[in-house]
Coordinates of C-alpha atoms in Angstrom, one line a residue:
X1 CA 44.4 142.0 44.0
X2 CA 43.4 145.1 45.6
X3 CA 42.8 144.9 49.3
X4 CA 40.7 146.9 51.4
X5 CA 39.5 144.3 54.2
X6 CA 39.3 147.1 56.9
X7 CA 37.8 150.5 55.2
X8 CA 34.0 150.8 55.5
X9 CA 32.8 151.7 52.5
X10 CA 31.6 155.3 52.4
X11 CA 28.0 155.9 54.0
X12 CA 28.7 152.6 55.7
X13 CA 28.0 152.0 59.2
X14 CA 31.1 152.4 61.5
X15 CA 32.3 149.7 63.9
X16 CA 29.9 151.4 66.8
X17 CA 26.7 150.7 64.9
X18 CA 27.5 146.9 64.5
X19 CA 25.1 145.2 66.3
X20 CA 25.8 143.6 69.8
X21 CA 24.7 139.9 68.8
X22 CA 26.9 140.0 65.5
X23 CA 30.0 141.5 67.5
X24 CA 31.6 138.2 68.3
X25 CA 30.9 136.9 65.0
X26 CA 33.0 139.9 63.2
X27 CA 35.5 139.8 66.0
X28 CA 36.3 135.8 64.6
X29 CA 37.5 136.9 61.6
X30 CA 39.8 139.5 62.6
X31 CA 43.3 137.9 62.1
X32 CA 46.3 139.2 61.9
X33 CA 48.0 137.5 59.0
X34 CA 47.8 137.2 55.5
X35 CA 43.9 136.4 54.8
X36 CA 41.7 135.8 51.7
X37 CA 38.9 138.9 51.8
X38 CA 35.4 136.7 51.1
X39 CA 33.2 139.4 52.0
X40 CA 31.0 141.4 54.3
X41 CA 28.8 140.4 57.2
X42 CA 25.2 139.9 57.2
X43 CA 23.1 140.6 60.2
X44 CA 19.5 141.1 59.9
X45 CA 19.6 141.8 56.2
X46 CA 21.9 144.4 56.6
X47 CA 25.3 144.3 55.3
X48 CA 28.5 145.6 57.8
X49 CA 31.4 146.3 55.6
X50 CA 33.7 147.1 58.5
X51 CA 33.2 143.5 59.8
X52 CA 35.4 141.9 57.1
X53 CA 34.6 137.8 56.4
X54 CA 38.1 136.1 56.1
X55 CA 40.2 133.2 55.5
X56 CA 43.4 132.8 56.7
X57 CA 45.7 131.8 53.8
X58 CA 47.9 129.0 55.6
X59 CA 44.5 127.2 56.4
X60 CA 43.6 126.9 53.1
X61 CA 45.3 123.7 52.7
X62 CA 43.1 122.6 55.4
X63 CA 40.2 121.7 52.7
X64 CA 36.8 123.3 52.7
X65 CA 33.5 122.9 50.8
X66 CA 31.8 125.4 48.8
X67 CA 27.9 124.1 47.9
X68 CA 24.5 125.7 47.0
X69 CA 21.7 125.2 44.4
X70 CA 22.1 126.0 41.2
X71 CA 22.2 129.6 40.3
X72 CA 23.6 130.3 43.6
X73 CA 27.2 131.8 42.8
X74 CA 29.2 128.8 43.8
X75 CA 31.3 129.5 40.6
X76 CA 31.7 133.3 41.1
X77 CA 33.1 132.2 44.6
X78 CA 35.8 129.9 42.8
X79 CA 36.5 132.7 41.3
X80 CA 36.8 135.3 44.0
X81 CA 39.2 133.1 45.8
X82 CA 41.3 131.8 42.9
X83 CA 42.0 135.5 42.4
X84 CA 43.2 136.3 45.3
X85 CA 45.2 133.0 45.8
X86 CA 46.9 133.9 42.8
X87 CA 47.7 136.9 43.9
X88 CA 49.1 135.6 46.9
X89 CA 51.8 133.5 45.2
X90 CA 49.2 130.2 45.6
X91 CA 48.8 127.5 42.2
X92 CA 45.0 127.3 41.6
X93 CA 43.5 124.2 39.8
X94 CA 39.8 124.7 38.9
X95 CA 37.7 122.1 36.9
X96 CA 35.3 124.2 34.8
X97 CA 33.0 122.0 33.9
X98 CA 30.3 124.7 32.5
X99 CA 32.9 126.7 30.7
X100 CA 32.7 129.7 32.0
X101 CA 35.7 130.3 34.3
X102 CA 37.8 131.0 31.7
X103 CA 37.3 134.5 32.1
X104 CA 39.8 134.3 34.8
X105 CA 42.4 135.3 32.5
X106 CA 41.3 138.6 31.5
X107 CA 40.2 142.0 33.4
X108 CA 36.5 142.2 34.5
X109 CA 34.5 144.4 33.2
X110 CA 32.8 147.3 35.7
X111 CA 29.0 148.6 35.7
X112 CA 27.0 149.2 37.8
X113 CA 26.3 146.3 39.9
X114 CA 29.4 145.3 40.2
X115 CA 29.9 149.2 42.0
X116 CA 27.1 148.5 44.1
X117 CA 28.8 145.1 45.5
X118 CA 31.7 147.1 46.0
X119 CA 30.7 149.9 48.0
X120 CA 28.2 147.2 50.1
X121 CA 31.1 144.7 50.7
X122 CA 33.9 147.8 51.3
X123 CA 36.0 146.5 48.5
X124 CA 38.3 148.8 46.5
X125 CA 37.2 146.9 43.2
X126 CA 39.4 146.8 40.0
X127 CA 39.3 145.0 36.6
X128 CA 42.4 142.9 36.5
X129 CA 43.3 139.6 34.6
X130 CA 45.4 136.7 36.3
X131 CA 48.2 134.3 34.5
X132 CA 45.9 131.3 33.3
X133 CA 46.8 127.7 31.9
X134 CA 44.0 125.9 29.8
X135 CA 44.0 122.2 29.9
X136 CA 41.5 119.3 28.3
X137 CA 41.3 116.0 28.9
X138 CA 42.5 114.0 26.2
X139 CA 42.8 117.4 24.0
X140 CA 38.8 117.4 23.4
X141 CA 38.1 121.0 23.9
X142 CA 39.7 124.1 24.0
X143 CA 43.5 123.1 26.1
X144 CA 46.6 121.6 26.6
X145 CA 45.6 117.7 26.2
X146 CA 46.0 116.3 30.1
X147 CA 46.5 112.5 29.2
X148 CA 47.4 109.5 31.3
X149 CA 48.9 106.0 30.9
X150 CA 46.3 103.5 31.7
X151 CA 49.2 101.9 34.0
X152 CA 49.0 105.0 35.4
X153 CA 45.6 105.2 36.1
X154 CA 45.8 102.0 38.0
X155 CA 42.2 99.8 38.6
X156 CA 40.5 101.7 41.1
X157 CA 40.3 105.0 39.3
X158 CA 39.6 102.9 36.4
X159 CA 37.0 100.5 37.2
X160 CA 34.9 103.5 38.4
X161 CA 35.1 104.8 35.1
X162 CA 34.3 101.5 33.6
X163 CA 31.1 101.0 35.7
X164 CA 33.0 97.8 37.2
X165 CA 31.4 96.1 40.2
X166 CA 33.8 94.5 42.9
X167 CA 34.5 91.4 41.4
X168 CA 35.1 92.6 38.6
X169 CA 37.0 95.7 40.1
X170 CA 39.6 92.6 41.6
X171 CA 40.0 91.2 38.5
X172 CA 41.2 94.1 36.9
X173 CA 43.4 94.5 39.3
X174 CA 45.1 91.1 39.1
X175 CA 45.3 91.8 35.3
X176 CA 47.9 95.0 36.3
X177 CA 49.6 93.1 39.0
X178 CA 50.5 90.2 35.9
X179 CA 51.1 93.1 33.5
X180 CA 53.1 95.1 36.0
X181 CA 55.4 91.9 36.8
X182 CA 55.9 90.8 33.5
X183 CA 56.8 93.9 32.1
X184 CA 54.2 94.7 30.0
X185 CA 53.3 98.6 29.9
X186 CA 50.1 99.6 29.5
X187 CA 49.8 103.0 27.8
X188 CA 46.4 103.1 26.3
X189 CA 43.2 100.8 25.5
X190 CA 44.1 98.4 23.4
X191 CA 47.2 97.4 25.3
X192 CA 44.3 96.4 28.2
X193 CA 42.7 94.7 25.8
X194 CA 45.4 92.8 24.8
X195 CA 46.2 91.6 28.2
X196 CA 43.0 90.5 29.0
X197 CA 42.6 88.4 25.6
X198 CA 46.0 86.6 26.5
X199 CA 45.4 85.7 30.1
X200 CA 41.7 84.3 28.7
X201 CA 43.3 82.6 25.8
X202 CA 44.8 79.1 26.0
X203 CA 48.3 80.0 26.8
X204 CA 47.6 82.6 28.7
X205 CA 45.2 80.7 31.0
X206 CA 48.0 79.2 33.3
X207 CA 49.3 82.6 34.0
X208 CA 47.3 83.5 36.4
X209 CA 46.0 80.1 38.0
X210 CA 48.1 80.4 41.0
X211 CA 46.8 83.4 42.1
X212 CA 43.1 83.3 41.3
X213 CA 42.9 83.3 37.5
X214 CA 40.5 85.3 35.5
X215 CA 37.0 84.1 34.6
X216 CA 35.8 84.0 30.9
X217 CA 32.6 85.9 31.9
X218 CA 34.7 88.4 34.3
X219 CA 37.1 88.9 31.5
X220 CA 34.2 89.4 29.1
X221 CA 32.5 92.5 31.0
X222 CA 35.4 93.9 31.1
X223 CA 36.1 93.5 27.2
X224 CA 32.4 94.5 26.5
X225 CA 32.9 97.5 29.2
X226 CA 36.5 98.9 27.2
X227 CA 34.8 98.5 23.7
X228 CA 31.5 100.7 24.8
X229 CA 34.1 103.2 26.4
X230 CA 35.5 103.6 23.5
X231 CA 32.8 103.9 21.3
X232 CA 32.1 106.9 23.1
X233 CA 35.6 108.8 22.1
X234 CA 37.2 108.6 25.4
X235 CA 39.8 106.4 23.9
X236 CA 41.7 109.6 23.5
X237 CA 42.4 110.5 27.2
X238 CA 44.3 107.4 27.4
X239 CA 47.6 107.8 25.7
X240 CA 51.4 109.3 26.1
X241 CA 52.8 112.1 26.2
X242 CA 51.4 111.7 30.4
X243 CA 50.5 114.8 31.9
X244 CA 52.9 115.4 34.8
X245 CA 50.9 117.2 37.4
X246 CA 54.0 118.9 38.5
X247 CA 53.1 121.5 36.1
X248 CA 50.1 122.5 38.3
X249 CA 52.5 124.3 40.9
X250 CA 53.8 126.8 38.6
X251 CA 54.3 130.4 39.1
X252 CA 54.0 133.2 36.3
X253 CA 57.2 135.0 35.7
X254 CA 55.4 137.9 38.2
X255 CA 55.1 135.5 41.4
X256 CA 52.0 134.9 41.0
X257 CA 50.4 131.4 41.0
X258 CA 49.1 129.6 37.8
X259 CA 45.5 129.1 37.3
X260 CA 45.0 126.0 35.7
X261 CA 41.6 125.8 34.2
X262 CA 40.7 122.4 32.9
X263 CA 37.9 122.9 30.4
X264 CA 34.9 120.4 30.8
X265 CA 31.9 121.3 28.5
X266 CA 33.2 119.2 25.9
X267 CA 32.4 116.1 27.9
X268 CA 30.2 117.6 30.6
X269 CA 28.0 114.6 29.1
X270 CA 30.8 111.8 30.7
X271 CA 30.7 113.7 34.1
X272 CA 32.3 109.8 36.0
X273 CA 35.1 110.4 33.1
X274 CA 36.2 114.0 34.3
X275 CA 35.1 113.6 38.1
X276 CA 37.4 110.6 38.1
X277 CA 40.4 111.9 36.0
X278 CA 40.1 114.6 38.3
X279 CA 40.8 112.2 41.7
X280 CA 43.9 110.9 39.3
X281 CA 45.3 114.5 38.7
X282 CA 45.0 114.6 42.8
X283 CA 46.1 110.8 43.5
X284 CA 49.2 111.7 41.0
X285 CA 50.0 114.9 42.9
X286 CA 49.5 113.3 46.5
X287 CA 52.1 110.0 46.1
X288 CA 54.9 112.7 44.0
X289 CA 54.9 115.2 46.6
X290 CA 57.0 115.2 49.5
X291 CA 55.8 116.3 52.8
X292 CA 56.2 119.4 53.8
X293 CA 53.8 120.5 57.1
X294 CA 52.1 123.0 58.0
X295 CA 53.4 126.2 56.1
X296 CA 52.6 129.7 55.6
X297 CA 50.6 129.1 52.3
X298 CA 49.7 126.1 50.5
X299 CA 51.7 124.8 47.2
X300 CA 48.4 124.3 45.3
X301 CA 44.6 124.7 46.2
X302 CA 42.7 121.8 44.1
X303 CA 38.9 122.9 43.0
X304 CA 36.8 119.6 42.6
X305 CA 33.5 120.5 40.9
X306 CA 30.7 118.3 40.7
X307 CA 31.8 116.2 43.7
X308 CA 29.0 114.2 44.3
X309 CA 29.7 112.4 40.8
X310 CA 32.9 111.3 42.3
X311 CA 31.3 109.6 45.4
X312 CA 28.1 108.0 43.5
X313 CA 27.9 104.6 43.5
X314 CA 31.5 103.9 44.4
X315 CA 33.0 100.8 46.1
X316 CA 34.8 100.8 49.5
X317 CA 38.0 100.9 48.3
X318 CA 37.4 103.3 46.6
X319 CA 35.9 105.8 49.1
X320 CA 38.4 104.8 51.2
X321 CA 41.5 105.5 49.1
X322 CA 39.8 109.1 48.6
X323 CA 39.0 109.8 52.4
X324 CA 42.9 108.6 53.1
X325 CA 44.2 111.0 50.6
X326 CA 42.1 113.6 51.5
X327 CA 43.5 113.4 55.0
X328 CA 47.2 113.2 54.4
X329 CA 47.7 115.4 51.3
X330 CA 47.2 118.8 53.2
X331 CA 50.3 117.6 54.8
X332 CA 51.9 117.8 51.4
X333 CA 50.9 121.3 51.3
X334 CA 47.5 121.0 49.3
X335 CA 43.9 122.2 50.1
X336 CA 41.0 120.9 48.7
X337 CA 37.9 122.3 48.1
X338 CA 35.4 120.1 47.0
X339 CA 32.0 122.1 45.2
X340 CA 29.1 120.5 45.0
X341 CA 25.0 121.0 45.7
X342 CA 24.7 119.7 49.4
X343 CA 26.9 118.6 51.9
X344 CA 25.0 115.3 52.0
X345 CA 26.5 114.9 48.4
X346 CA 29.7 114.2 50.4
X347 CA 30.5 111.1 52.6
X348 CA 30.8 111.7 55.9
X349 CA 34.0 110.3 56.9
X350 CA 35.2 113.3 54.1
X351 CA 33.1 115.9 55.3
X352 CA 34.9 116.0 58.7
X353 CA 38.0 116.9 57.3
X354 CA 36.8 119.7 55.2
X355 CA 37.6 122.6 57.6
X356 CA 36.6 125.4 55.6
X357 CA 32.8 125.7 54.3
X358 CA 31.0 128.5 52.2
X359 CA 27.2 127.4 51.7
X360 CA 25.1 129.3 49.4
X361 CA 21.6 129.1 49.3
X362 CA 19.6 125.9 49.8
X363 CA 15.8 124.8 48.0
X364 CA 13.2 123.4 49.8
X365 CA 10.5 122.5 47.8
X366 CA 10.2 119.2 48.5
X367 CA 10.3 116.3 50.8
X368 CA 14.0 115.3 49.8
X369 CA 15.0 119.2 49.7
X370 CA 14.1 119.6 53.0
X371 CA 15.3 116.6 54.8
X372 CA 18.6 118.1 52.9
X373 CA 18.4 121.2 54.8
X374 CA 17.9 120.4 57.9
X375 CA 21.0 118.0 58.0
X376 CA 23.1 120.6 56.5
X377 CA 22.2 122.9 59.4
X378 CA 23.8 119.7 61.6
X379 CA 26.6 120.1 60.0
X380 CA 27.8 123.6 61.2
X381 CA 28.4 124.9 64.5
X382 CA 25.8 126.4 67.2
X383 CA 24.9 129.9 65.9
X384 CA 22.7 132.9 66.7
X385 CA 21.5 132.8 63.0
X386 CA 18.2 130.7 62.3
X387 CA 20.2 129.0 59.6
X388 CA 17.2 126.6 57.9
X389 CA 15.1 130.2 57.6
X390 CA 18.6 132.0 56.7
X391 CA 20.1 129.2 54.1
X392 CA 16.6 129.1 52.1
X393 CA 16.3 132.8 51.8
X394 CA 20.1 134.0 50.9
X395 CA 20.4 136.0 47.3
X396 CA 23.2 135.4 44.8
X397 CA 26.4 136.1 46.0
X398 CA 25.4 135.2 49.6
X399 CA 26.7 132.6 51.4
X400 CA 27.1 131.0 55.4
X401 CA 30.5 130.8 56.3
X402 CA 32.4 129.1 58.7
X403 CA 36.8 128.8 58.7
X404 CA 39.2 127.6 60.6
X405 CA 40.6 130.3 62.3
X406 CA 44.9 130.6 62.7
X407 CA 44.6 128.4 65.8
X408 CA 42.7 125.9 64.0
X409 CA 39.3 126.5 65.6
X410 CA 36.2 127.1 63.6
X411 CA 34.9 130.9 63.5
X412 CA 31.9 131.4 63.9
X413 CA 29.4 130.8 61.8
X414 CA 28.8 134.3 59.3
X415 CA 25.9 135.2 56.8
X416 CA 28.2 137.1 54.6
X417 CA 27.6 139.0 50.9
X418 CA 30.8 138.0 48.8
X419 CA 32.9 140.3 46.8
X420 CA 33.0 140.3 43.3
X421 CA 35.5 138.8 41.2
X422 CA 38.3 141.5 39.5
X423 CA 38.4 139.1 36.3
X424 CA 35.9 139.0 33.7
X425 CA 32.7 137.1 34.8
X426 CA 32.2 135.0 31.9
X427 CA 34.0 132.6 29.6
X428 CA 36.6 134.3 26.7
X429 CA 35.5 133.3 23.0
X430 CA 37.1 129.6 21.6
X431 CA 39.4 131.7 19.3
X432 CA 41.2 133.9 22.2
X433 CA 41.1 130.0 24.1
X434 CA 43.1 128.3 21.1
X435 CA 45.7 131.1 20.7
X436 CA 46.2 131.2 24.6
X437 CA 47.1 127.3 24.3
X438 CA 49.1 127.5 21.5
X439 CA 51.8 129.8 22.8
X440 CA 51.3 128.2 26.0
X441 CA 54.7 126.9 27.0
X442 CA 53.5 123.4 27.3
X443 CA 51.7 123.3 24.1
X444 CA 55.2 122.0 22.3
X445 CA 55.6 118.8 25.1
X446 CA 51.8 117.6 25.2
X447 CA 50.0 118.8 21.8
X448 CA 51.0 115.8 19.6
X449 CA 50.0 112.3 20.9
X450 CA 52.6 110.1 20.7
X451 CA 52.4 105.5 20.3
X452 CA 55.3 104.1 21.0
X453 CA 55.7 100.1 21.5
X454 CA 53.5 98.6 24.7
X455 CA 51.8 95.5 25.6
X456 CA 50.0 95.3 22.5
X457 CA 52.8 95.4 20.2
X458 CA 54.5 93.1 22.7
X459 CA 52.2 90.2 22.9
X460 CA 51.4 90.6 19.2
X461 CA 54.7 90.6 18.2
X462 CA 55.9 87.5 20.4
X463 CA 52.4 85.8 19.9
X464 CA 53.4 86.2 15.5
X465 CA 56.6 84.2 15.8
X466 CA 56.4 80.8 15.0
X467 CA 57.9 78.4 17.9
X468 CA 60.5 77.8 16.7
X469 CA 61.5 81.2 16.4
X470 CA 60.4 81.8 19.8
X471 CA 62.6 79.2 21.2
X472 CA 65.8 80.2 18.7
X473 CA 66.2 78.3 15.3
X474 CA 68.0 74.9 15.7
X475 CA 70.6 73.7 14.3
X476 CA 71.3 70.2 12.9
X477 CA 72.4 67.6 15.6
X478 CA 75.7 66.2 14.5
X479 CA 75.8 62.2 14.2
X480 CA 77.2 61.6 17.7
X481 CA 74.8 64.0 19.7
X482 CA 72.0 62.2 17.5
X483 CA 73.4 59.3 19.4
X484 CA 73.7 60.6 22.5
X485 CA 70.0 61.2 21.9
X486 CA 69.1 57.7 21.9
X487 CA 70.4 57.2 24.6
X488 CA 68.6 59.9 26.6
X489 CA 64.8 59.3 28.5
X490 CA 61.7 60.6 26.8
X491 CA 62.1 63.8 26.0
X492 CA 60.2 66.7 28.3
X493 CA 57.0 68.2 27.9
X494 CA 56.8 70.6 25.0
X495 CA 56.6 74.6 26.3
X496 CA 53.4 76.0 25.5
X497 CA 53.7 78.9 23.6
X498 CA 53.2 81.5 26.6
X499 CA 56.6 79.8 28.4
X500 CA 57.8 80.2 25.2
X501 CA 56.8 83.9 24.7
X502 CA 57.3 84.8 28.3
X503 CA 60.5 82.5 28.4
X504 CA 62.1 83.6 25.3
X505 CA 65.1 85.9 25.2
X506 CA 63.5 88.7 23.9
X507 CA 61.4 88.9 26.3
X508 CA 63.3 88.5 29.2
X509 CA 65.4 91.5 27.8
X510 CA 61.8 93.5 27.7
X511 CA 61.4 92.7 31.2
X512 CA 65.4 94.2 32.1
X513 CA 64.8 97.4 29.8
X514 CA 61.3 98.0 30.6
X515 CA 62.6 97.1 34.5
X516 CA 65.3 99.9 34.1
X517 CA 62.7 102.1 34.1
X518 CA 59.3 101.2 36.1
X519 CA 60.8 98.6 38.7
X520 CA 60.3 95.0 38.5
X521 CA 56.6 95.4 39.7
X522 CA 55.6 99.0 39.8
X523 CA 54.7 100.4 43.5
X524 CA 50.9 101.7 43.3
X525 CA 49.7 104.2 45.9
X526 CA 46.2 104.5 48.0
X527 CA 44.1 104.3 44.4
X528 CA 46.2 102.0 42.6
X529 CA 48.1 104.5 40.2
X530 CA 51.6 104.0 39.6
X531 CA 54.3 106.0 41.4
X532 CA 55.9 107.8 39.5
X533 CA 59.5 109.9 39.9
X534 CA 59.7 113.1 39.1

């Protein structure tokens, strides 16, 4: 990534004809470390290219925001700073959820306007492509399929995506903590399923009595809730081989950081689905990772698009488990940026922790649009800017920026023309997309989908046995135990055929073998997932 952050561009004004108002503003972005270039500043409609707008890289894990209306140039921003994190050594995960950051991966192409940006934001522009990873969820798309285990998952994340209300959301959690205890690994759907229909069947009823049980009619939603989900093809993101989010750290063999692109278009129509397996790519990532601090740069900078998806209609728990991760995985070396239309879109306890903000332009043509502006003006810090005139009347590529500076104190706030991106500003065609995944490295570990034995093999298996296979075959009592018999009180109570299933020796071997690997009862973090070891 070329780097010009200090050379006005030629014709430009010098540092003596900055005004005196917008002094201090350029004079809080003048760091002396390594620094992400965003643009030039804005003062009275007149763009400053010697007062550079900057972010300093080891903040970045310090999470930020980047909103706007649409059509603003929220994803050209992705962009811009994926680039340059990339060149800075720094992993990049961006959801792309309208297909077009895909260009990412090759050189951009130059013309005119992008010479005028250039010259107007003093950057030394040049058309250069950066190492990109495709993924997909479930493989629907153009990517390396990203799968997860449903025990994975865990029930928070997964009773969002089911549409679950509280009750319901408890429920399903009781039905992991049996299957968790009891060995019973659930890899996709229909081991779920399974569960469910056992601990509402007969012998399945007592399992669960001590601790609450499960209601027919609670059960039922759920049932009803699994089979619409899957009538809608999303069966497939459920499923082995489990992405390991580890992968998202990589470097390319140059130093530079992966991009990791996970392609959406292809169910932009289920936006809970991907905003929510996008919170379990994070979860995954924030209970594997150890602590690490504050450091020079971040391990990975996490793009969430779409936010607001993620935070509709969600329970408690839920918003809860995001706002704790959100706090304590920057100590783990992660920023996350979450992109979205307004700040409102974003719960508050959340919004205070995102310390880095670039705000495009805002709409105010109606009631609701304007009430929206004037509390996203709250949000930022006292200015000299008229920011409900300035956020309503900022072009594309124009944004309102405010960072936290290397001290950790917010600049201040900065109207500020972006740069353009160096990578091509447009998605690549499917064919370059499927060649790029298949000699991706990972293609070979994650293309083919994989069913081994789980709960619903399990329970189907143990449920097919007759009883007395369950128990072990008997053997003929020999005359003088026959006596002995006789002899003895009324015999005990018959096992029903879940003490016999869950009693039997096969399935006390499950338990050890399947224990071997996942624990007794498997440790869930914050949001339920699983812990996993990497």
């Amino acid at each position: 990534m070329s780097d010009s952050a200090t050379t006005p561009a030629p014709g430009g004004p010098g540092p003596a004809q900055l005004p005196d108002a917008a002094r201090p503003i350029a004079a809080g972005y003048a760091f002396t470390g390594p620094a992400l270039e965003l643009g030039a500043l804005l003062w009275d409609g007149v763009c400053h290219p010697d007062a550079q707008v900057r972010v300093p890289l080891p903040m970045l894990n310090r999470h930020g925001l980047v909103a706007g209306a649409t059509g603003t140039g929220k994803t050209k921003t992705l962009q811009l700073i994926a680039e340059q994190l990339s060149a800075q050594g720094v992993p990049v995960f961006l959801a792309d959820v309208k297909g077009d950051l895909s260009g990412v991966a090759r050189p951009g192409q130059g013309g005119d306007r992008v010479s005028t940006r250039a010259a107007e934001t003093g950057q030394s522009w040049s058309a250069e492509g950066f190492p990109v990873e495709f993924l997909a969820l479930g493989g629907i798309g153009h990517g390396i399929p990203v799968r997860a285990t449903v025990t994975s998952f865990g029930p928070l994340l997964l009773s969002k995506v089911l549409g679950l209300n509280r009750t319901q959301e408890q429920s399903l959690g009781l039905i992991f903590h049996y299957a968790d205890t009891k060995g019973l690994e659930l890899i996709d759907l229909k081991d779920l399923r399974a569960v469910v229909a056992f601990l509402t069947s007969d012998e399945g009823k007592p399992e669960l009595k001590g601790i609450g049980g499960l209601s027919t009619a609670t059960a039922g939603v759920i049932l009803r809730s699994l089979t619409a989900f899957e009538a809608q093809g999303m069966a497939d993101f459920f499923g082995e081989p489990e992405f390991d989010t580890a992968g998202l750290l990589r470097l390319a063999p140059d130093g530079r950081g992966m991009v990791s692109v996970l392609e959406l278009p292809a169910v932009q129509d289920k936006p809970q689905l991907f905003s929510t397996f996008l919170m379990w790519l994070l979860a995954d990532l924030f209970h594997d990772l150890p602590e690490v601090g504050d450091t020079d740069k971040p391990k990975l900078v996490f793009f969430f698009d779409e936010a607001h998806l993620l935070f509709h209609d969600a329970s408690a728990a839920f918003l809860d488990a995001i706002t704790q991760t959100v706090r304590l995985i920057r100590s783990k070396g992660v920023g996350v940026f979450f992109v979205t239309q307004t700040p409102k879109d974003v719960p508050s306890d959340v919004l205070g922790q995102l310390g880095n903000r670039v705000q495009h332009a805002l709409r105010a043509f109606t009631p609701d649009d304007q009430k929206a502006l004037k509390a996203t003006v709250k949000t930022f810090p006292d200015s000299p800017y008229d920011l409900e005139e300035l956020l309503t009347g900022l072009g594309t590529g124009e944004a309102v920026i405010t960072v936290l500076s290397e001290n950790g104190a917010p600049t201040p706030v900065a109207a500020t023309r972006l740069r353009a991106p160096e990578s091509l500003m447009g998605p690549v065609d499917a064919a370059e997309l499927d060649r790029a995944v298949r000699e991706s490295p990972l293609y070979g570990r994650y293309a083919q989908a994989v069913d081994r034995e789980s709960a619903y093999e399990k329970l189907t298996t143990a449920q097919a046995r007759p009883p007395a296979e369950a128990r072990g075959a008997k053997r003929e009592k020999t005359p003088a135990e026959a006596r002995g018999a006789k002899r003895e009180k009324a015999p005990a109570e018959e096992p029903s055929l879940v003490e016999q299933v869950v009693g039997s020796g096969m399935f006390r071997s499950l338990a050890r073998s399947v224990g071997t690997q996942l624990g007794r009862e498997i440790t869930r973090s914050l949001f339920g997932t699983a812990r996993r070891g990497r």
